[in-house]
């Protein structure tokens, strides 16, 4: 939920204004209604709708509603992403993964890239566990592949983001 009144009308040291926060909300909703639509429920949580109120008698508030995306992975789970059949970790066993958890995270980002989206803010707080699935959230800094982005430029952009993913995976809970 975003309380727009908490942001200044004009720029100050916080760096974001009310009109800019509205644009951020609209950007994420647009992504969920377009590029992320086929990924909902598998790679990203399902978008349920947008509720808003104000301005007027009540303060302006916006609430984007999604299915429960899950919980943050605790540090110990982030630090132990290598799965081996002999590794007896009940968390990873319950995932019933056919590939390692780190490969699952990579696959989430590859699916995002295949849909024409760069996340733009690779970090563990955007990887959630929902039951036996991992999902990505928070697309306020995401970029969409434009009509003039050639295959080579897009591939370079995706490769750069995957370097961030690899850095996150190597650093476990420290990223």
CSV table of C-alpha atoms in Angstrom, one decimal:
chain,number,residue,atom,x,y,z
A,1,UNK,CA,0.0,0.0,0.0
A,2,UNK,CA,1.3,3.4,-0.9
A,3,UNK,CA,0.2,6.5,1.0
A,4,UNK,CA,0.8,9.2,-1.6
A,5,UNK,CA,0.5,12.0,1.0
A,6,UNK,CA,3.8,10.8,2.6
A,7,UNK,CA,5.6,12.0,-0.4
A,8,UNK,CA,6.3,15.7,-1.1
A,9,UNK,CA,4.4,17.6,-3.9
A,10,UNK,CA,7.8,19.0,-5.1
A,11,UNK,CA,11.2,17.3,-4.9
A,12,UNK,CA,13.1,17.4,-1.6
A,13,UNK,CA,15.9,15.3,-0.1
A,14,UNK,CA,13.7,12.1,-0.2
A,15,UNK,CA,14.1,12.2,-4.0
A,16,UNK,CA,10.6,11.2,-5.1
A,17,UNK,CA,7.5,13.3,-5.4
A,18,UNK,CA,3.8,12.5,-5.3
A,19,UNK,CA,3.5,12.5,-9.1
A,20,UNK,CA,6.6,10.3,-9.4
A,21,UNK,CA,5.2,7.7,-6.9
A,22,UNK,CA,1.9,7.7,-8.9
A,23,UNK,CA,4.0,6.9,-12.1
A,24,UNK,CA,5.9,4.1,-10.3
A,25,UNK,CA,2.5,2.5,-9.3
A,26,UNK,CA,1.1,2.9,-12.8
A,27,UNK,CA,4.4,1.4,-14.3
A,28,UNK,CA,4.1,-1.7,-12.1
A,29,UNK,CA,0.4,-2.2,-12.8
A,30,UNK,CA,1.0,-1.8,-16.6
A,31,UNK,CA,3.7,-4.5,-16.4
A,32,UNK,CA,1.3,-6.9,-14.6
A,33,UNK,CA,-1.4,-6.3,-17.1
A,34,UNK,CA,0.9,-6.8,-20.1
A,35,UNK,CA,4.3,-8.4,-20.1
A,36,UNK,CA,4.0,-10.1,-16.7
A,37,UNK,CA,0.4,-11.4,-17.3
A,38,UNK,CA,1.5,-14.9,-18.7
A,39,UNK,CA,4.0,-15.2,-15.7
A,40,UNK,CA,1.4,-14.6,-13.0
A,41,UNK,CA,1.1,-17.5,-10.5
A,42,UNK,CA,4.4,-19.1,-11.6
A,43,UNK,CA,7.2,-16.5,-11.8
A,44,UNK,CA,5.3,-13.6,-10.2
A,45,UNK,CA,2.3,-13.4,-7.9
A,46,UNK,CA,-1.1,-13.0,-9.5
A,47,UNK,CA,-2.3,-9.4,-9.7
A,48,UNK,CA,-5.8,-9.1,-8.2
A,49,UNK,CA,-6.5,-5.4,-8.7
A,50,UNK,CA,-5.9,-1.8,-7.6
A,51,UNK,CA,-7.7,0.0,-4.9
A,52,UNK,CA,-7.4,3.7,-4.5
A,53,UNK,CA,-8.9,6.6,-2.5
A,54,UNK,CA,-8.6,10.3,-2.6
A,55,UNK,CA,-7.7,13.0,-3.1
A,56,UNK,CA,-10.7,14.7,-1.6
A,57,UNK,CA,-12.1,14.1,1.8
A,58,UNK,CA,-9.7,11.3,2.4
A,59,UNK,CA,-6.0,11.2,1.8
A,60,UNK,CA,-4.8,9.7,-1.4
A,61,UNK,CA,-3.9,6.0,-0.9
A,62,UNK,CA,-3.2,3.4,-3.5
A,63,UNK,CA,-3.1,-0.3,-2.8
A,64,UNK,CA,-2.1,-2.8,-5.5
A,65,UNK,CA,-3.4,-6.2,-4.5
A,66,UNK,CA,-1.7,-9.4,-5.3
A,67,UNK,CA,-2.0,-13.0,-4.2
A,68,UNK,CA,0.2,-13.9,-1.3
A,69,UNK,CA,3.7,-13.9,-2.9
A,70,UNK,CA,5.1,-15.7,0.1
A,71,UNK,CA,7.9,-14.9,2.6
A,72,UNK,CA,11.4,-13.8,2.3
A,73,UNK,CA,14.0,-16.5,2.4
A,74,UNK,CA,15.9,-16.6,5.7
A,75,UNK,CA,19.6,-16.0,5.5
A,76,UNK,CA,20.4,-19.7,6.1
A,77,UNK,CA,18.3,-20.7,3.1
A,78,UNK,CA,19.9,-18.1,0.9
A,79,UNK,CA,23.3,-19.2,1.9
A,80,UNK,CA,22.6,-22.8,1.1
A,81,UNK,CA,21.2,-22.7,-2.4
A,82,UNK,CA,23.2,-25.7,-3.7
A,83,UNK,CA,21.0,-28.7,-3.7
A,84,UNK,CA,22.4,-32.2,-3.7
A,85,UNK,CA,20.2,-35.4,-3.4
A,86,UNK,CA,22.2,-36.4,-0.3
A,87,UNK,CA,21.7,-33.0,1.3
A,88,UNK,CA,19.0,-33.4,4.0
A,89,UNK,CA,17.6,-30.0,4.3
A,90,UNK,CA,13.9,-30.2,4.9
A,91,UNK,CA,13.2,-26.8,3.3
A,92,UNK,CA,14.7,-27.7,0.0
A,93,UNK,CA,13.3,-31.3,0.2
A,94,UNK,CA,9.8,-29.8,0.5
A,95,UNK,CA,10.3,-27.9,-2.7
A,96,UNK,CA,10.5,-31.1,-4.6
A,97,UNK,CA,12.9,-29.5,-7.1
A,98,UNK,CA,14.2,-31.3,-10.1
A,99,UNK,CA,16.9,-28.6,-10.4
A,100,UNK,CA,18.9,-26.8,-7.7
A,101,UNK,CA,17.3,-23.8,-5.9
A,102,UNK,CA,20.0,-21.5,-7.4
A,103,UNK,CA,19.0,-22.8,-10.9
A,104,UNK,CA,15.4,-22.1,-10.0
A,105,UNK,CA,16.2,-18.5,-9.2
A,106,UNK,CA,18.1,-18.2,-12.5
A,107,UNK,CA,15.1,-19.7,-14.3
A,108,UNK,CA,12.8,-17.1,-12.8
A,109,UNK,CA,15.0,-14.3,-14.2
A,110,UNK,CA,15.3,-16.0,-17.6
A,111,UNK,CA,11.5,-16.3,-17.8
A,112,UNK,CA,11.3,-12.6,-17.0
A,113,UNK,CA,13.8,-11.8,-19.7
A,114,UNK,CA,12.0,-14.0,-22.2
A,115,UNK,CA,8.8,-11.9,-21.5
A,116,UNK,CA,10.8,-8.8,-22.4
A,117,UNK,CA,11.3,-7.5,-18.8
A,118,UNK,CA,14.5,-6.6,-16.9
A,119,UNK,CA,13.8,-6.5,-13.2
A,120,UNK,CA,16.2,-3.7,-12.6
A,121,UNK,CA,16.7,-4.3,-8.8
A,122,UNK,CA,18.2,-7.8,-8.3
A,123,UNK,CA,18.3,-8.6,-4.5
A,124,UNK,CA,17.0,-11.2,-2.1
A,125,UNK,CA,14.1,-9.1,-0.8
A,126,UNK,CA,12.5,-9.6,-4.2
A,127,UNK,CA,12.7,-13.4,-4.2
A,128,UNK,CA,9.8,-14.9,-2.1
A,129,UNK,CA,8.9,-18.4,-1.2
A,130,UNK,CA,5.3,-19.4,-1.5
A,131,UNK,CA,4.7,-22.9,-0.5
A,132,UNK,CA,7.0,-25.0,-2.7
A,133,UNK,CA,7.5,-22.2,-5.3
A,134,UNK,CA,9.8,-19.2,-5.5
A,135,UNK,CA,8.5,-16.0,-7.0
A,136,UNK,CA,9.8,-12.5,-8.0
A,137,UNK,CA,8.2,-9.3,-6.8
A,138,UNK,CA,8.7,-5.5,-6.8
A,139,UNK,CA,8.9,-4.2,-10.4
A,140,UNK,CA,9.1,-0.5,-9.8
A,141,UNK,CA,12.5,-0.3,-11.4
A,142,UNK,CA,11.8,-2.8,-14.2
A,143,UNK,CA,12.5,-2.0,-17.8
A,144,UNK,CA,10.6,-3.3,-20.8
A,145,UNK,CA,12.2,-4.3,-24.0
A,146,UNK,CA,11.5,-1.5,-26.5
A,147,UNK,CA,10.6,-1.9,-30.2
A,148,UNK,CA,14.0,-0.4,-31.1
A,149,UNK,CA,16.0,-2.7,-28.8
A,150,UNK,CA,17.8,-5.1,-31.2
A,151,UNK,CA,18.5,-8.7,-30.2
A,152,UNK,CA,22.2,-7.9,-29.4
A,153,UNK,CA,21.3,-4.9,-27.1
A,154,UNK,CA,18.6,-7.0,-25.3
A,155,UNK,CA,21.0,-9.9,-24.9
A,156,UNK,CA,23.6,-7.6,-23.4
A,157,UNK,CA,21.1,-6.1,-21.0
A,158,UNK,CA,19.9,-9.5,-19.9
A,159,UNK,CA,23.5,-10.8,-19.5
A,160,UNK,CA,24.3,-7.8,-17.3
A,161,UNK,CA,21.2,-8.5,-15.1
A,162,UNK,CA,22.2,-12.2,-14.9
A,163,UNK,CA,25.6,-11.1,-13.6
A,164,UNK,CA,23.8,-9.4,-10.8
A,165,UNK,CA,21.8,-12.6,-10.2
A,166,UNK,CA,25.0,-14.6,-10.0
A,167,UNK,CA,26.5,-12.1,-7.6
A,168,UNK,CA,23.4,-12.3,-5.4
A,169,UNK,CA,23.5,-16.1,-5.5
A,170,UNK,CA,27.2,-16.2,-4.6
A,171,UNK,CA,26.7,-13.8,-1.7
A,172,UNK,CA,23.8,-15.7,-0.1
A,173,UNK,CA,22.2,-13.5,2.6
A,174,UNK,CA,24.6,-10.7,2.1
A,175,UNK,CA,23.2,-9.3,-1.1
